[in-house]
């Protein structure tokens, strides 16, 4: 096989000794018209340490240079300073390069031999014809390539669908290949494709799809409608599952927002799915209820709650036995007058957020001239999980100091709802490599792992109101012009998703902001529901929050802060970024306690019950680990019944029907002393009095974690200290049930979900295996 213009030569891989750097400058000779060239460098880790791996292309006729260097070293090896020692002494091995040697992403992400996958091929630029040579070769090999390429000063990037064997042939023939990576430029490449090319990508994915069964869980998208005829959506969205709150609106998605949400809710990261070659078996479906039509007069704000209730009932009447997650990315920004239907700067409830809370608690509601009307008693079987976007900073308010701007922008109504899972946005998209010359000189605003410039927060909320957002997910970034006077949203800083097909027939587009983050959170919740169809909505929310972690960029903000400053950061980031693997591991791992239980909080205005749950791991195993650092995480989730009438929202007129707290037994504290301390703590919280010395080791502490109806905190200490704790308690502290015995529904019970886990972060200690062997069961669920 011959490619015009290719240079004959070989690819060599040089590996260093563990912990030693290679002399890269010596490997990258620039002498002569034809010379060896350093193509790529990466590191791999084995039990002996970190090893540097460098790949060099050696043109025919230049290999003698390396042989001369080796010969000179051998001839002077006994000298005090052998020639070329700085180069040779660092090299542990030299071999012919393989495809794996050119792979510079995580080793585990490299496609297996024989597997057809999309590869990101980086070509070295030498004469401007490298792309033509590569396309000539792929044509001969009958390989499919992306229609767009990215050009940098020294590299050209193109995508190709191939096996590692195909690329091995290419490596033997073509000298232009410098490195291989996992495709991650899908947004700008695929979105820039013409409609015909997009159609091929979409059809390829549609051909390898296996939709979920009709009775599988669903994400119910409350938005502008969904274009269900889209090839990537039609098999997962039945016509009967498409509704509109106002029949005059019709079912068509005239705006396109709902269709973009559908792609993320069904697939998560659609760019990753599109560029994979694996078969895809979906675990959940879609439902659509049109709650907003941009071409029709909007409902008055005071009716938003009724519209949401109507939307929920339409989906439930159509499929009453189906488990579902409601995804709401249509919100109302704050207004200075605090008008009904808009969120106050302080975080107090509105009719819309109270409706969400009532619906989540299992109630049916309506709106009349007197306000909210609860139509029935709460039905535990009708509990609902609402995933709601925090709302976005408006483009006219974008700022280089985006964190300060976000801290000043309160989350939008109804994101302050206590029972909702409220989703903000962060971003890992900090590379602006869009090939369009219009973005030359522009730079991303947010650093990798930071809050997205779109995201609103609850920093301005009063302490009594919930901490929002609860979590953050990828919401994209924005770019700043070279002069710093303008802001915009290049495709490479956004997420790819499904597009409402219109006159140009394009099927893919990009989206961003807290709406995109919310759709991904709904996808996560539906995946967990599919894995655990009998878990309560409260439990699904608990697992997602429990799986969340702060990124390194966020953790840097927390360092050295006092509890008050930590609370403000919590109101910016929530508990961080959730992860499906961590969430499902929390649901099944031997070192995780998952409890679903019902407590009767009050009786005649007094605390009635307290629940104690023993840790499911043997104390003696932890004691044997001694001073090994361990991390204990506790998450408590429950749904309150709202009391939306504004009469001060204190004591008798509390907004929440009941409030629960958790506490962990302190080292060497007897159970009797533990109970006495919690009784005093409950009374003290109600009377707003200090409750004694704080328990050291908690990241947030009892005060910072106590707002809203989902509470999560992390304790860090030694294994032997944890061994002496042994139990976690759930107890009530306040609520309008307690202050109004005639309306108290404690006798019917209040459900809660508790997740407790322990891990040894950053330690070469296997705490999981010995404990799992002794415990013998992976999970404890109390029903």
XYZ file of C-alpha atoms in Angstrom:
783
model
C 0.000 0.000 0.000
C 1.470 3.333 -1.103
C 0.544 6.922 -0.239
C 1.968 9.719 -2.351
C 4.311 11.999 -0.392
C 4.766 9.679 2.595
C 8.252 9.431 4.071
C 9.693 5.975 4.746
C 10.864 5.383 8.277
C 10.062 3.703 11.569
C 8.311 4.718 14.785
C 10.277 4.011 17.968
C 9.091 4.090 21.565
C 11.502 5.100 24.328
C 10.653 4.287 27.948
C 12.346 5.779 30.994
C 13.314 4.167 34.256
C 10.646 4.657 36.985
C 10.643 8.191 38.312
C 13.177 9.398 35.721
C 12.490 11.924 32.990
C 13.618 11.335 29.411
C 15.954 13.795 27.700
C 13.277 14.871 25.256
C 15.324 17.568 23.548
C 17.927 14.973 22.579
C 15.233 12.738 21.097
C 13.868 15.550 18.949
C 16.777 16.343 16.663
C 16.210 19.292 14.343
C 19.467 18.939 12.396
C 19.227 18.421 8.659
C 16.334 18.651 6.207
C 15.183 15.157 7.178
C 15.505 14.391 10.870
C 13.936 12.357 13.687
C 10.911 14.045 15.292
C 9.392 13.630 18.738
C 5.710 12.852 18.143
C 4.149 12.395 21.567
C 4.898 11.912 25.237
C 2.763 10.400 27.953
C 3.170 8.647 31.277
C 2.079 5.306 32.614
C 2.146 4.044 36.158
C 3.070 0.562 37.329
C 4.002 -0.794 40.789
C 7.573 0.490 40.364
C 6.574 4.097 39.732
C 5.789 6.545 36.928
C 7.396 5.784 33.567
C 7.744 8.327 30.753
C 6.917 7.032 27.275
C 8.070 8.977 24.191
C 7.337 8.082 20.564
C 9.767 9.276 17.869
C 9.475 9.013 14.094
C 12.854 8.151 12.596
C 12.968 8.744 8.813
C 14.846 6.255 6.679
C 18.547 7.120 6.620
C 18.557 8.840 10.014
C 18.482 5.782 12.282
C 22.262 5.799 12.159
C 22.246 8.884 14.364
C 20.854 6.902 17.290
C 23.253 4.067 16.624
C 26.193 6.504 16.687
C 24.999 7.943 19.996
C 24.854 4.448 21.492
C 28.288 3.576 20.098
C 29.835 6.760 21.541
C 28.279 5.971 24.926
C 29.616 2.399 24.856
C 33.130 3.531 23.924
C 33.285 6.002 26.836
C 31.262 4.039 29.381
C 34.250 3.754 31.765
C 35.003 7.470 31.640
C 33.911 9.698 34.537
C 31.462 11.395 32.184
C 30.466 9.053 29.332
C 29.360 10.754 26.143
C 25.566 11.091 25.704
C 25.002 9.829 29.271
C 22.225 12.370 29.887
C 20.257 10.729 27.073
C 21.213 7.049 27.375
C 21.192 6.647 31.177
C 17.541 7.664 31.314
C 16.349 5.099 28.753
C 15.199 1.734 30.090
C 14.013 0.302 26.751
C 13.627 1.079 23.049
C 11.190 -0.777 20.833
C 9.152 -0.399 17.674
C 6.117 1.740 18.440
C 2.643 0.222 18.580
C -0.761 1.826 18.409
C -0.899 1.661 22.210
C 2.353 3.644 22.417
C 0.780 6.468 20.403
C -2.304 6.504 22.671
C -1.902 9.491 25.005
C -5.225 9.335 26.893
C -5.984 7.049 29.825
C -4.818 3.497 29.030
C -8.164 1.992 29.979
C -9.929 4.151 27.372
C -7.918 2.751 24.442
C -10.207 0.593 22.242
C -9.603 -3.143 22.506
C -8.013 -4.944 19.530
C -10.592 -5.837 16.911
C -13.147 -3.310 18.177
C -14.309 -0.719 15.664
C -14.350 2.694 17.330
C -13.887 6.362 16.603
C -10.321 7.593 17.106
C -8.999 11.118 17.289
C -5.910 11.092 15.049
C -3.318 13.850 15.498
C -1.206 14.367 12.401
C 2.129 16.178 12.481
C 2.234 19.175 10.139
C 5.256 19.348 7.825
C 4.157 20.326 4.318
C 0.428 21.069 4.518
C -0.522 17.824 2.711
C -0.751 15.560 5.774
C -4.570 15.562 5.799
C -4.733 14.693 2.098
C -2.320 11.803 2.628
C -4.324 10.501 5.539
C -7.602 10.703 3.626
C -5.971 8.944 0.670
C -4.972 6.104 2.999
C -8.392 5.861 4.687
C -10.009 5.680 1.260
C -7.780 2.747 0.355
C -8.637 1.076 3.677
C -12.338 1.961 3.292
C -12.453 3.743 6.633
C -14.972 6.405 7.560
C -13.683 9.821 8.649
C -15.238 12.930 10.118
C -16.049 15.635 7.604
C -14.230 18.357 9.526
C -10.639 18.676 10.731
C -9.043 20.966 13.304
C -5.837 22.798 12.402
C -3.227 23.881 14.947
C 0.268 25.268 14.470
C 2.002 21.875 14.574
C -0.863 19.383 14.415
C -3.965 18.589 12.378
C -6.724 16.626 14.111
C -9.163 14.360 12.283
C -11.555 11.629 13.420
C -11.610 8.154 11.912
C -13.701 5.069 12.575
C -11.322 2.100 12.610
C -9.874 -0.833 14.515
C -6.400 -0.831 16.035
C -5.343 -3.213 13.228
C -6.429 -0.635 10.641
C -4.337 2.023 12.358
C -1.378 -0.326 12.626
C -1.442 -0.570 8.831
C -1.657 3.220 8.649
C 1.306 3.549 11.001
C 3.385 1.269 8.780
C 2.571 3.294 5.666
C 2.193 6.852 6.871
C 4.726 8.966 8.747
C 2.219 11.716 9.619
C 0.498 10.067 12.614
C 1.802 11.680 15.820
C -0.649 10.514 18.487
C -4.060 8.992 19.086
C -6.706 10.113 21.558
C -10.255 9.436 22.598
C -12.642 11.631 20.552
C -13.741 14.651 22.528
C -14.247 17.266 19.846
C -17.663 15.887 18.851
C -19.567 19.150 19.457
C -17.722 21.413 17.049
C -16.990 18.709 14.480
C -20.438 17.122 14.330
C -22.379 20.355 14.639
C -20.380 21.830 11.763
C -21.181 18.829 9.544
C -23.759 19.337 6.758
C -27.170 17.802 7.273
C -26.290 14.729 5.179
C -23.200 13.971 7.289
C -25.110 14.501 10.518
C -27.747 12.140 9.223
C -25.149 9.400 8.738
C -23.826 9.821 12.287
C -27.351 9.762 13.683
C -28.382 6.741 11.629
C -25.298 4.820 12.716
C -26.272 5.349 16.364
C -29.924 4.560 15.682
C -28.899 1.257 14.040
C -27.069 0.074 17.160
C -29.717 1.183 19.632
C -31.863 -1.123 21.703
C -34.662 0.962 23.297
C -36.005 0.234 26.774
C -39.210 -1.724 27.264
C -42.452 0.244 27.267
C -42.884 -0.289 31.019
C -39.361 0.918 31.836
C -38.864 4.086 33.916
C -39.063 7.387 32.053
C -37.829 10.930 32.199
C -40.898 13.132 31.844
C -39.727 16.358 30.195
C -41.799 19.373 31.225
C -40.770 21.863 28.567
C -41.715 23.189 25.117
C -42.602 19.761 23.755
C -40.353 17.196 22.061
C -40.099 16.400 18.365
C -40.599 12.682 18.777
C -39.976 11.943 15.072
C -36.266 12.533 15.605
C -34.432 9.280 14.712
C -32.702 9.178 18.088
C -35.903 9.793 20.066
C -38.753 8.076 18.230
C -38.104 4.556 19.561
C -38.096 5.855 23.151
C -41.059 8.243 23.013
C -44.481 6.892 22.092
C -47.081 9.278 20.584
C -49.380 8.464 23.507
C -46.730 9.774 25.923
C -46.696 13.253 24.347
C -49.047 15.792 25.947
C -49.735 19.536 26.139
C -51.273 21.367 29.087
C -53.195 23.564 26.657
C -54.548 21.659 23.617
C -54.413 24.892 21.606
C -50.599 24.765 21.786
C -50.372 21.508 19.884
C -47.623 18.956 20.531
C -44.945 20.339 18.193
C -41.764 21.697 19.698
C -41.797 25.095 18.022
C -38.957 26.448 20.144
C -36.570 23.467 20.100
C -35.623 23.636 23.781
C -37.557 20.521 24.783
C -35.968 18.452 22.001
C -32.473 19.463 23.081
C -33.331 18.413 26.638
C -34.656 15.069 25.385
C -31.324 14.071 23.840
C -29.412 14.682 27.079
C -32.113 13.109 29.257
C -32.108 9.928 27.178
C -28.402 9.553 26.393
C -26.502 11.721 28.850
C -23.307 12.710 27.038
C -24.568 12.310 23.467
C -21.177 13.234 21.994
C -19.581 10.260 23.719
C -22.369 7.945 22.572
C -22.186 9.120 18.957
C -18.445 8.536 18.673
C -18.591 5.069 20.185
C -19.104 1.946 18.097
C -20.596 -0.222 20.833
C -24.141 -1.500 20.944
C -26.252 0.657 23.246
C -29.052 -0.772 25.355
C -31.168 1.995 26.844
C -32.585 1.497 30.332
C -35.254 4.188 30.391
C -37.698 6.001 28.113
C -39.054 9.495 27.587
C -42.341 11.278 28.182
C -43.123 14.843 27.125
C -45.573 17.380 28.483
C -45.637 20.793 26.860
C -45.917 23.308 29.704
C -44.835 26.374 27.770
C -45.389 27.635 24.238
C -43.235 30.569 23.112
C -45.834 31.469 20.453
C -48.754 31.690 22.887
C -49.441 34.031 25.801
C -47.710 32.797 28.927
C -49.733 31.683 31.927
C -49.884 34.191 34.802
C -47.133 33.436 37.343
C -49.655 32.442 39.992
C -50.812 29.603 37.724
C -47.393 28.018 37.178
C -48.001 25.602 40.040
C -51.355 24.526 38.597
C -49.793 24.019 35.157
C -47.070 21.830 36.684
C -49.651 19.785 38.584
C -51.701 19.370 35.411
C -48.596 18.272 33.506
C -47.750 15.628 36.102
C -51.279 14.262 36.126
C -51.413 13.928 32.324
C -48.332 11.714 32.280
C -49.524 9.675 35.273
C -53.003 9.093 33.865
C -51.510 7.823 30.612
C -49.110 5.367 32.327
C -50.123 5.069 36.005
C -47.756 2.190 36.846
C -44.632 3.598 35.229
C -41.835 4.967 37.410
C -40.763 8.415 36.241
C -38.506 11.346 36.972
C -39.860 14.818 36.199
C -37.334 17.103 34.513
C -38.165 20.806 34.631
C -35.757 23.241 32.961
C -38.280 26.058 32.502
C -37.917 28.552 35.358
C -38.760 32.165 36.211
C -35.969 34.591 37.222
C -36.121 36.638 40.406
C -38.079 39.879 40.425
C -37.629 42.722 42.842
C -41.260 42.757 43.962
C -41.318 39.052 44.825
C -44.461 38.539 42.758
C -46.100 35.113 43.014
C -44.436 32.738 40.627
C -41.025 34.327 41.023
C -38.365 33.582 43.568
C -37.363 36.058 46.228
C -33.747 36.958 46.762
C -34.088 35.451 50.229
C -35.222 31.992 49.035
C -38.711 32.001 50.519
C -41.425 29.840 48.921
C -43.769 30.857 46.134
C -46.953 29.208 44.939
C -44.926 27.428 42.238
C -42.193 26.081 44.501
C -44.797 25.089 47.113
C -46.697 23.218 44.402
C -43.543 21.282 43.557
C -43.099 20.430 47.240
C -46.721 19.294 47.538
C -46.535 17.176 44.388
C -43.275 15.589 45.496
C -44.875 14.729 48.852
C -47.638 12.814 47.073
C -50.408 15.371 47.067
C -52.673 16.506 44.249
C -53.167 20.275 44.095
C -55.197 22.927 42.356
C -55.273 26.712 42.352
C -58.383 28.782 43.016
C -58.999 32.441 43.833
C -57.845 31.833 47.386
C -54.518 30.278 46.408
C -53.250 26.727 46.677
C -55.795 24.004 47.324
C -54.631 20.559 48.445
C -57.136 18.126 47.020
C -56.268 15.052 49.069
C -54.199 13.569 51.853
C -50.623 12.723 50.891
C -50.263 9.331 49.237
C -46.839 7.716 49.856
C -47.264 5.699 46.659
C -47.638 8.947 44.693
C -44.336 10.516 45.792
C -42.592 12.208 42.858
C -38.996 13.164 42.105
C -38.631 16.577 40.448
C -35.274 17.523 38.945
C -35.230 21.298 38.435
C -32.697 23.661 36.906
C -31.266 26.360 39.140
C -31.724 28.938 36.373
C -29.177 30.951 34.434
C -27.265 34.181 34.691
C -28.537 36.305 31.825
C -26.008 36.973 28.990
C -26.056 40.722 29.634
C -24.695 39.983 33.114
C -21.784 37.767 32.043
C -18.581 38.864 33.738
C -14.939 37.838 33.846
C -15.413 37.570 37.624
C -18.133 35.018 37.029
C -18.092 33.539 40.546
C -19.002 36.867 42.129
C -21.737 37.365 39.543
C -23.170 33.895 40.221
C -23.097 34.513 43.969
C -25.243 37.619 43.434
C -27.765 35.851 41.177
C -30.326 33.812 43.177
C -31.681 30.576 41.792
C -34.876 30.961 39.818
C -38.361 29.971 40.870
C -39.232 27.108 41.549
C -35.647 25.897 42.137
C -35.913 26.833 45.831
C -38.418 23.989 46.324
C -37.393 21.934 49.352
C -38.258 18.529 47.908
C -36.765 19.039 44.452
C -33.326 17.964 43.314
C -32.027 21.346 42.154
C -29.236 21.281 39.589
C -26.629 23.938 38.924
C -23.870 23.872 36.321
C -20.113 23.461 36.472
C -17.757 22.923 33.555
C -14.765 20.878 32.480
C -14.748 22.548 29.059
C -11.801 24.877 29.307
C -10.210 24.387 25.871
C -11.385 26.637 23.055
C -10.225 24.737 19.969
C -13.029 25.633 17.598
C -11.605 25.808 14.041
C -13.746 28.814 13.129
C -11.365 31.794 12.767
C -13.931 34.070 14.406
C -12.845 32.638 17.805
C -9.156 33.418 17.348
C -7.884 35.127 20.491
C -10.994 34.369 22.553
C -10.517 32.565 25.871
C -12.763 30.459 28.152
C -13.998 32.336 31.228
C -14.317 29.522 33.797
C -11.388 27.323 34.769
C -11.666 23.551 34.527
C -13.785 22.105 37.347
C -15.237 25.476 38.353
C -18.797 26.724 38.462
C -20.141 27.460 34.996
C -20.658 31.182 34.325
C -24.307 30.352 33.637
C -25.098 28.985 37.094
C -27.116 30.786 39.758
C -26.721 30.112 43.491
C -28.413 30.536 46.879
C -25.649 32.646 48.433
C -28.150 35.509 48.941
C -30.698 33.243 50.659
C -31.512 33.736 54.316
C -30.244 30.911 56.558
C -33.692 29.415 57.104
C -34.123 28.447 53.469
C -32.638 25.468 51.611
C -29.142 25.307 50.175
C -29.446 25.314 46.393
C -28.286 23.906 44.049
C -28.049 20.429 45.556
C -25.601 19.246 42.871
C -23.911 20.552 39.728
C -23.354 18.891 36.355
C -21.689 19.879 33.082
C -23.308 23.027 31.744
C -20.654 24.337 29.405
C -18.548 27.478 29.452
C -18.532 30.883 27.813
C -15.726 32.685 25.986
C -14.404 36.212 26.382
C -13.233 38.328 23.459
C -9.576 39.419 23.177
C -10.519 42.931 24.255
C -12.595 41.622 27.168
C -15.661 43.513 25.983
C -17.838 40.687 24.659
C -18.913 37.179 25.658
C -20.217 34.338 23.517
C -20.715 30.557 23.406
C -18.509 28.667 20.904
C -19.629 25.137 20.088
C -16.519 23.573 21.626
C -17.577 24.887 25.047
C -21.061 23.355 24.853
C -22.689 19.912 24.789
C -23.976 18.161 21.688
C -27.593 16.996 21.654
C -30.622 16.321 19.496
C -32.033 19.174 17.410
C -35.551 19.922 16.296
C -35.508 19.222 12.553
C -36.598 22.233 10.529
C -36.033 23.454 6.976
C -32.318 22.615 6.886
C -32.950 19.064 8.222
C -30.025 19.187 10.655
C -30.411 16.697 13.496
C -27.685 17.747 15.941
C -26.958 20.971 17.794
C -25.250 22.189 20.946
C -26.690 23.432 24.208
C -25.450 24.546 27.592
C -26.331 26.170 30.941
C -28.305 24.748 33.869
C -30.955 23.333 31.537
C -28.378 20.970 30.034
C -27.117 20.065 33.506
C -30.687 19.301 34.634
C -31.406 16.982 31.717
C -28.224 15.043 32.535
C -29.250 14.818 36.191
C -32.634 13.442 35.126
C -30.783 10.884 32.985
C -28.772 9.887 36.050
C -31.891 9.585 38.219
C -33.666 7.456 35.591
C -30.650 5.132 35.279
C -30.620 4.559 39.046
C -34.390 4.024 39.022
C -34.018 1.422 36.270
C -31.388 -0.420 38.321
C -33.462 -0.182 41.519
C -37.122 0.084 40.451
C -38.481 -0.322 43.978
C -36.461 2.450 45.583
C -38.329 5.526 46.764
C -37.891 8.917 45.070
C -36.393 10.123 48.355
C -33.778 7.375 48.066
C -32.916 8.162 44.441
C -32.328 11.770 45.447
C -30.211 10.645 48.415
C -28.009 8.410 46.242
C -27.374 11.173 43.713
C -26.436 13.716 46.379
C -24.392 11.087 48.224
C -22.392 10.346 45.058
C -21.521 14.006 44.478
C -17.951 15.209 44.989
C -16.335 18.609 44.775
C -13.808 18.978 41.968
C -10.187 19.942 42.766
C -10.990 23.518 41.741
C -13.912 23.597 44.196
C -11.898 21.964 46.978
C -9.274 24.679 46.604
C -11.994 27.193 47.464
C -12.924 25.270 50.628
C -9.359 25.085 51.944
C -8.802 26.991 55.202
C -12.375 28.287 55.412
C -14.398 28.585 58.593
C -17.880 27.082 58.854
C -19.633 30.303 57.790
C -17.489 30.639 54.675
C -17.941 26.934 53.956
C -21.724 27.393 54.026
C -21.493 30.123 51.378
C -19.457 27.796 49.151
C -22.041 25.057 49.721
C -24.686 27.478 48.485
C -22.611 27.928 45.328
C -21.580 24.356 44.473
C -24.043 22.200 46.405
C -22.400 18.880 47.248
C -20.538 18.870 43.936
C -20.648 16.661 40.845
C -22.571 13.346 41.068
C -21.462 10.177 39.342
C -23.491 7.161 38.197
C -20.841 4.627 39.208
C -20.524 6.071 42.719
C -24.305 6.309 43.066
C -24.931 2.721 42.018
C -22.000 1.530 44.117
C -23.626 3.263 47.076
C -26.769 1.271 46.367
C -25.021 -2.121 46.296
C -21.669 -2.008 48.084
C -20.955 -3.935 51.280
C -19.582 -0.814 52.963
C -22.703 1.224 52.351
C -25.797 1.263 54.514
C -28.962 2.195 52.605
C -32.079 2.543 54.752
C -35.655 3.274 53.736
C -37.753 3.732 56.860
C -40.713 5.585 58.334
C -40.607 7.616 61.527
C -43.490 9.052 63.543
C -42.015 12.410 64.538
C -44.381 13.929 67.086
C -47.132 13.222 69.571
C -49.032 16.033 71.257
C -46.335 18.525 70.389
C -43.425 16.423 71.622
C -40.794 14.324 69.933
C -42.198 10.824 69.626
C -39.579 8.623 67.962
C -35.871 8.481 67.384
C -34.315 5.837 65.121
C -30.872 4.327 65.690
C -29.102 2.436 62.900
C -25.980 0.420 63.598
C -23.135 0.650 61.103
C -22.946 -2.561 59.039
C -19.161 -2.966 59.262
C -17.399 -4.812 62.113
C -15.598 -2.545 64.548
C -12.690 -4.961 64.986
C -11.769 -4.704 61.288
C -11.614 -0.917 61.534
C -9.654 -1.116 64.782
C -7.018 -3.222 63.043
C -6.536 -0.380 60.555
C -5.519 1.870 63.458
C -4.722 5.433 62.409
C -5.466 4.822 58.721
C -7.411 7.865 57.469
C -11.021 7.035 56.598
C -13.938 9.062 55.355
C -17.497 8.562 56.563
C -20.322 10.093 54.541
C -23.937 10.407 55.666
C -26.884 11.593 53.546
C -30.473 11.936 54.783
C -33.339 12.650 52.366
C -37.048 13.111 53.071
C -39.986 15.071 51.655
C -41.805 17.685 53.737
C -45.400 18.809 53.350
C -45.441 22.549 52.612
C -47.320 25.289 54.436
C -47.028 28.094 51.866
C -49.023 30.779 53.702
C -46.600 33.557 54.678
C -47.182 34.163 58.357
C -43.585 34.410 59.378
C -42.742 30.741 58.707
C -41.595 30.222 62.302
C -42.702 27.704 64.913
C -46.510 27.412 64.599
C -46.399 28.697 61.034
C -43.354 26.744 59.866
C -43.194 26.051 56.143
C -42.124 22.419 56.644
C -44.412 19.833 58.216
C -41.457 18.243 59.975
C -37.696 18.508 60.025
C -35.354 15.585 60.570
C -31.709 15.559 61.534
C -28.978 12.955 61.714
C -26.144 12.614 64.165
C -23.401 10.049 64.618
C -22.466 8.564 67.940
C -19.259 10.089 69.243
C -16.208 8.057 70.246
C -16.782 5.997 73.376
C -20.196 7.587 73.942
C -22.735 5.179 75.463
C -26.055 4.693 73.687
C -27.860 6.148 76.689
C -25.714 9.283 76.628
C -26.186 9.430 72.858
C -29.980 9.500 73.232
C -29.858 12.111 75.986
C -27.622 14.351 73.909
C -29.959 14.128 70.894
C -32.994 15.010 73.024
C -31.193 18.121 74.215
C -30.045 18.888 70.678
C -33.590 18.706 69.294
C -34.866 21.046 71.989
C -31.958 23.409 71.539
C -32.493 23.657 67.782
C -36.151 24.458 68.251
C -35.318 27.188 70.768
C -32.297 28.321 68.737
C -29.913 27.687 71.621
C -26.382 26.267 71.376
C -26.387 22.499 71.845
C -22.949 21.898 73.300
C -19.543 21.264 71.808
C -19.435 20.466 68.112
C -18.265 17.062 66.913
C -14.844 17.522 65.317
C -14.011 16.131 61.888
C -17.147 17.079 59.940
C -16.573 19.107 56.774
C -19.814 21.061 57.075
C -21.033 20.566 60.610
C -24.543 20.293 62.035
C -25.515 23.902 61.314
C -24.362 24.144 57.698
C -25.923 20.839 56.669
C -29.291 21.405 58.339
C -31.210 23.471 55.743
C -33.859 22.021 53.431
C -34.922 18.375 53.351
C -31.751 16.683 52.128
C -28.722 16.746 54.409
C -25.275 15.419 53.571
C -21.939 15.703 55.330
C -18.501 14.084 55.389
C -16.525 13.096 58.482
C -12.788 12.512 58.212
C -10.717 10.789 60.862
C -8.947 7.569 61.774
C -10.291 4.062 61.322
C -9.968 3.337 65.044
C -11.949 6.497 65.853
C -14.700 5.441 63.455
C -14.772 1.961 65.003
C -15.832 3.451 68.327
C -18.742 5.399 66.839
C -20.865 2.559 65.538
C -24.302 4.132 65.044
C -26.212 6.969 63.377
C -29.463 8.431 64.707
C -32.405 10.021 62.908
C -34.579 12.335 65.004
C -37.180 15.106 64.487
C -36.657 18.690 65.617
C -39.526 20.930 64.485
C -42.320 21.631 62.003
C -45.936 22.683 61.799
C -47.055 19.153 62.604
C -45.498 19.604 66.035
C -46.978 23.053 66.618
C -50.483 22.113 65.436
C -51.440 18.769 67.026
C -54.864 18.870 65.369
C -53.183 18.814 61.946
C -50.330 16.506 62.910
C -50.096 13.502 60.579
C -47.219 11.868 62.443
C -49.358 8.803 63.084
C -49.281 8.021 59.353
C -45.498 8.247 59.496
C -42.888 10.283 57.659
C -40.646 8.448 55.195
C -36.921 9.005 54.968
C -33.949 7.549 53.135
C -30.529 7.257 54.776
C -27.251 6.470 53.007
C -24.066 5.896 55.016
C -20.729 4.859 53.506
C -17.076 4.589 54.508
C -13.963 4.664 52.346
C -10.218 5.081 52.633
C -9.365 7.847 50.145
C -5.875 7.822 48.690
C -4.734 4.882 50.810
C -3.256 1.583 49.664
C -5.508 -0.190 52.145
C -8.155 -2.711 51.168
C -10.824 -1.919 53.702
C -13.579 -3.245 51.425
C -12.675 -6.918 51.122
C -12.219 -7.907 54.789
C -15.329 -6.046 55.859
C -17.406 -7.446 52.994
C -16.300 -10.963 53.891
C -17.418 -10.518 57.487
C -20.634 -8.651 56.726
C -21.645 -11.120 54.040
C -24.485 -8.993 52.633
C -24.055 -6.025 50.311
C -26.814 -3.773 51.541
C -29.218 -3.262 54.410
C -32.592 -1.879 53.403
C -35.227 -1.435 56.094
C -38.675 -1.289 54.558
